[in-house]
């Protein structure tokens, strides 16, 4: 008879496999294996050196940055704040906007490092281009600066398709025009500090472009997002 393993997580990070079973809290450790040299997973490397102590912490942080709370599949770590990052560059206020012309019924996922934009700018805040702009897909990339750890709610209004990721977690999916509602909100618990954000907006087929994003948390309501970018 096989042992029941309960809640389980598996991920690969920096070439190593992490796995943990019967998760009771976010602090439960991963077993860590080098599956390239040890395909049978016979040697658990967790805690064997400072490198793997650090990797253990990064694995725990990574799963929080990947997953969004789902009320139909609750997990013991759902109330943990998403860990912030330590930027390697000097940060400046504003967000990077990259423009594309792409034929698509929805907001496409774009790897901006591999797909050169037709036009790039730094904006002080998020806004949809107006007038005779020839580009229909806008990718806004930067960092949210969170002042205090806690739950944050982001509200959106748009007449196009909109997808928002914080870290790797999908925060807003108002995508295909036949299903998109055009407005809504989403909540996420964030740690104090910087959090990478990527916003893909595809303009509507007619009428003026509309894209409005506001956020609220303890101490403030419906303010513009606190946005930063890497200062070159």
Short mmCIF file of C-alpha atoms in Angstrom, two decimals:
data_model
loop_
_atom_site.label_atom_id
_atom_site.label_comp_id
_atom_site.label_asym_id
_atom_site.label_seq_id
_atom_site.Cartn_x
_atom_site.Cartn_y
_atom_site.Cartn_z
CA UNK A 1 0.00 0.00 0.00
CA UNK A 2 1.43 3.36 -1.03
CA UNK A 3 1.87 6.08 1.57
CA UNK A 4 -0.44 9.05 1.11
CA UNK A 5 1.69 12.08 0.29
CA UNK A 6 -0.89 14.86 0.63
CA UNK A 7 -0.04 18.36 -0.56
CA UNK A 8 3.08 18.22 -2.76
CA UNK A 9 5.28 20.69 -4.64
CA UNK A 10 8.00 20.06 -7.20
CA UNK A 11 10.18 22.62 -8.95
CA UNK A 12 13.52 22.98 -10.72
CA UNK A 13 15.68 25.96 -9.76
CA UNK A 14 19.28 26.67 -10.77
CA UNK A 15 19.56 23.12 -12.16
CA UNK A 16 18.39 21.39 -8.97
CA UNK A 17 15.12 19.62 -8.25
CA UNK A 18 13.20 20.53 -5.10
CA UNK A 19 10.37 18.40 -3.78
CA UNK A 20 8.32 18.39 -0.59
CA UNK A 21 5.32 16.31 0.59
CA UNK A 22 2.56 16.66 3.17
CA UNK A 23 3.07 20.41 3.37
CA UNK A 24 1.82 21.87 6.64
CA UNK A 25 3.34 25.36 6.31
CA UNK A 26 5.47 27.54 4.10
CA UNK A 27 8.48 26.77 6.33
CA UNK A 28 8.49 23.05 5.41
CA UNK A 29 11.81 22.25 3.73
CA UNK A 30 12.33 20.90 0.23
CA UNK A 31 14.46 17.86 -0.42
CA UNK A 32 16.99 18.96 -3.04
CA UNK A 33 18.51 16.69 -5.69
CA UNK A 34 21.01 17.04 -8.53
CA UNK A 35 19.08 14.90 -11.01
CA UNK A 36 21.79 15.25 -13.65
CA UNK A 37 24.44 13.43 -11.59
CA UNK A 38 21.99 11.61 -9.32
CA UNK A 39 18.96 10.59 -11.46
CA UNK A 40 17.83 8.13 -8.80
CA UNK A 41 17.55 10.96 -6.26
CA UNK A 42 19.52 9.01 -3.66
CA UNK A 43 21.32 11.98 -2.04
CA UNK A 44 19.33 14.81 -0.50
CA UNK A 45 21.55 17.91 -0.69
CA UNK A 46 19.34 20.12 1.51
CA UNK A 47 21.38 21.71 4.29
CA UNK A 48 24.68 20.14 3.25
CA UNK A 49 26.37 23.49 2.56
CA UNK A 50 25.74 27.21 2.60
CA UNK A 51 24.90 27.02 -1.12
CA UNK A 52 22.00 24.66 -0.47
CA UNK A 53 20.80 26.58 2.59
CA UNK A 54 20.48 29.60 0.31
CA UNK A 55 18.86 27.53 -2.45
CA UNK A 56 16.33 26.18 0.08
CA UNK A 57 15.24 29.73 0.87
CA UNK A 58 15.04 30.64 -2.81
CA UNK A 59 12.86 27.60 -3.54
CA UNK A 60 10.44 28.64 -0.81
CA UNK A 61 10.37 32.20 -2.13
CA UNK A 62 9.93 31.03 -5.73
CA UNK A 63 6.78 28.99 -5.11
CA UNK A 64 5.16 32.02 -3.48
CA UNK A 65 6.07 34.16 -6.49
CA UNK A 66 4.54 31.63 -8.89
CA UNK A 67 1.20 30.84 -7.32
CA UNK A 68 -1.99 32.85 -6.80
CA UNK A 69 -4.57 32.07 -4.16
CA UNK A 70 -7.39 29.87 -5.43
CA UNK A 71 -10.43 29.49 -3.11
CA UNK A 72 -11.32 26.17 -4.72
CA UNK A 73 -7.88 24.74 -3.90
CA UNK A 74 -6.69 26.33 -0.68
CA UNK A 75 -3.12 25.73 0.48
CA UNK A 76 -1.40 26.13 3.89
CA UNK A 77 0.83 28.93 2.56
CA UNK A 78 -1.91 31.08 0.97
CA UNK A 79 -1.62 33.83 3.60
CA UNK A 80 2.14 34.20 3.20
CA UNK A 81 3.24 37.48 1.57
CA UNK A 82 4.92 37.23 -1.81
CA UNK A 83 8.63 37.93 -1.15
CA UNK A 84 10.12 41.09 -2.62
CA UNK A 85 13.37 41.11 -4.57
CA UNK A 86 16.64 42.96 -4.11
CA UNK A 87 17.19 44.94 -7.34
CA UNK A 88 20.69 44.70 -8.80
CA UNK A 89 20.38 48.10 -10.46
CA UNK A 90 19.63 51.62 -9.35
CA UNK A 91 15.89 52.20 -9.50
CA UNK A 92 14.17 55.28 -10.93
CA UNK A 93 10.52 56.27 -10.95
CA UNK A 94 8.53 55.33 -14.05
CA UNK A 95 7.76 52.26 -16.14
CA UNK A 96 9.12 51.03 -19.46
CA UNK A 97 6.67 50.87 -22.38
CA UNK A 98 7.40 48.73 -25.44
CA UNK A 99 5.07 48.97 -28.45
CA UNK A 100 4.27 46.24 -30.99
CA UNK A 101 1.99 45.71 -33.96
CA UNK A 102 0.69 42.14 -33.68
CA UNK A 103 -2.39 40.55 -35.21
CA UNK A 104 -4.00 38.55 -32.41
CA UNK A 105 -7.51 38.11 -30.94
CA UNK A 106 -6.05 38.40 -27.43
CA UNK A 107 -3.17 39.99 -25.55
CA UNK A 108 -0.12 37.98 -26.66
CA UNK A 109 2.65 36.94 -24.29
CA UNK A 110 5.80 38.73 -25.40
CA UNK A 111 9.38 38.08 -24.37
CA UNK A 112 10.64 41.61 -24.78
CA UNK A 113 14.27 40.50 -24.50
CA UNK A 114 13.81 38.31 -27.61
CA UNK A 115 11.28 40.39 -29.55
CA UNK A 116 12.59 43.90 -30.23
CA UNK A 117 9.93 46.57 -29.86
CA UNK A 118 9.13 49.07 -32.60
CA UNK A 119 9.12 51.88 -30.07
CA UNK A 120 10.28 52.14 -26.44
CA UNK A 121 9.63 54.89 -23.88
CA UNK A 122 9.71 55.52 -20.14
CA UNK A 123 6.40 56.77 -18.72
CA UNK A 124 5.73 58.34 -15.34
CA UNK A 125 2.50 56.34 -15.10
CA UNK A 126 0.50 53.81 -17.08
CA UNK A 127 -1.70 55.20 -19.81
CA UNK A 128 -3.04 53.93 -23.12
CA UNK A 129 -1.76 55.67 -26.28
CA UNK A 130 -4.28 57.90 -27.98
CA UNK A 131 -4.78 59.21 -31.50
CA UNK A 132 -3.28 57.67 -34.62
CA UNK A 133 -0.74 55.43 -32.88
CA UNK A 134 0.04 52.57 -35.34
CA UNK A 135 0.83 50.04 -32.59
CA UNK A 136 -1.86 47.91 -30.98
CA UNK A 137 0.00 45.92 -28.28
CA UNK A 138 1.61 47.70 -25.34
CA UNK A 139 3.95 45.97 -22.88
CA UNK A 140 4.62 47.83 -19.63
CA UNK A 141 7.51 46.44 -17.55
CA UNK A 142 8.93 47.60 -14.27
CA UNK A 143 8.58 47.18 -10.54
CA UNK A 144 5.89 47.89 -7.98
CA UNK A 145 7.32 49.54 -4.89
CA UNK A 146 5.36 48.27 -1.88
CA UNK A 147 5.64 50.47 1.19
CA UNK A 148 4.28 48.03 3.77
CA UNK A 149 3.71 44.28 3.84
CA UNK A 150 0.04 43.39 3.47
CA UNK A 151 -2.84 42.72 1.12
CA UNK A 152 -3.00 44.94 -1.95
CA UNK A 153 -5.93 45.25 -4.34
CA UNK A 154 -5.44 46.32 -7.95
CA UNK A 155 -8.43 47.67 -9.85
CA UNK A 156 -8.49 47.94 -13.64
CA UNK A 157 -10.65 49.47 -16.32
CA UNK A 158 -10.02 48.97 -20.03
CA UNK A 159 -11.72 48.62 -23.40
CA UNK A 160 -9.13 46.16 -24.72
CA UNK A 161 -7.45 42.94 -23.60
CA UNK A 162 -5.37 43.00 -20.42
CA UNK A 163 -3.01 40.53 -18.72
CA UNK A 164 -0.96 41.39 -15.63
CA UNK A 165 1.75 39.32 -13.95
CA UNK A 166 3.49 40.12 -10.67
CA UNK A 167 6.64 37.99 -10.57
CA UNK A 168 5.34 34.86 -12.37
CA UNK A 169 1.91 34.96 -10.73
CA UNK A 170 -1.06 35.81 -12.98
CA UNK A 171 -2.79 38.74 -11.28
CA UNK A 172 -5.28 39.86 -13.98
CA UNK A 173 -6.52 37.84 -16.94
CA UNK A 174 -9.06 39.96 -18.83
CA UNK A 175 -7.96 38.70 -22.17
CA UNK A 176 -10.09 37.50 -25.08
CA UNK A 177 -12.38 40.33 -26.18
CA UNK A 178 -15.41 38.01 -26.36
CA UNK A 179 -14.98 37.10 -22.68
CA UNK A 180 -13.27 40.16 -21.20
CA UNK A 181 -15.34 42.21 -18.74
CA UNK A 182 -13.38 45.45 -19.11
CA UNK A 183 -13.14 46.15 -15.39
CA UNK A 184 -12.46 44.30 -12.17
CA UNK A 185 -10.05 43.85 -9.30
CA UNK A 186 -7.57 41.34 -7.94
CA UNK A 187 -5.92 40.96 -4.53
CA UNK A 188 -2.46 39.76 -3.58
CA UNK A 189 -0.43 39.80 -0.34
CA UNK A 190 2.92 41.49 -1.00
CA UNK A 191 6.02 41.92 1.13
CA UNK A 192 7.49 45.39 1.56
CA UNK A 193 9.96 46.15 -1.25
CA UNK A 194 10.18 45.81 -5.03
CA UNK A 195 8.11 43.38 -7.09
CA UNK A 196 8.54 42.92 -10.88
CA UNK A 197 5.37 43.60 -12.85
CA UNK A 198 4.53 42.96 -16.50
CA UNK A 199 1.38 44.36 -18.09
CA UNK A 200 0.28 43.45 -21.62
CA UNK A 201 -2.51 45.56 -23.09
CA UNK A 202 -4.03 45.05 -26.54
CA UNK A 203 -6.03 48.00 -27.79
CA UNK A 204 -9.69 47.56 -28.67
CA UNK A 205 -10.74 47.43 -32.29
CA UNK A 206 -12.65 50.70 -32.16
CA UNK A 207 -13.01 53.84 -30.10
CA UNK A 208 -10.40 55.63 -27.99
CA UNK A 209 -8.01 53.45 -26.00
CA UNK A 210 -8.71 53.11 -22.30
CA UNK A 211 -6.41 51.66 -19.64
CA UNK A 212 -6.66 52.66 -16.01
CA UNK A 213 -4.95 50.92 -13.09
CA UNK A 214 -5.29 51.88 -9.43
CA UNK A 215 -4.35 50.13 -6.22
CA UNK A 216 -5.42 50.16 -2.59
CA UNK A 217 -3.99 48.84 0.66
CA UNK A 218 -4.01 49.76 4.33
CA UNK A 219 -3.40 53.49 4.51
CA UNK A 220 -4.37 54.47 0.95
CA UNK A 221 -7.20 53.99 -1.56
CA UNK A 222 -7.37 54.08 -5.38
CA UNK A 223 -3.97 55.60 -6.01
CA UNK A 224 -1.76 55.31 -9.08
CA UNK A 225 0.62 52.37 -8.90
CA UNK A 226 4.02 53.16 -7.40
CA UNK A 227 6.13 52.21 -10.43
CA UNK A 228 9.89 52.02 -10.93
CA UNK A 229 12.28 50.85 -13.62
CA UNK A 230 15.96 49.95 -13.80
CA UNK A 231 17.93 53.14 -14.30
CA UNK A 232 20.50 52.64 -17.07
#
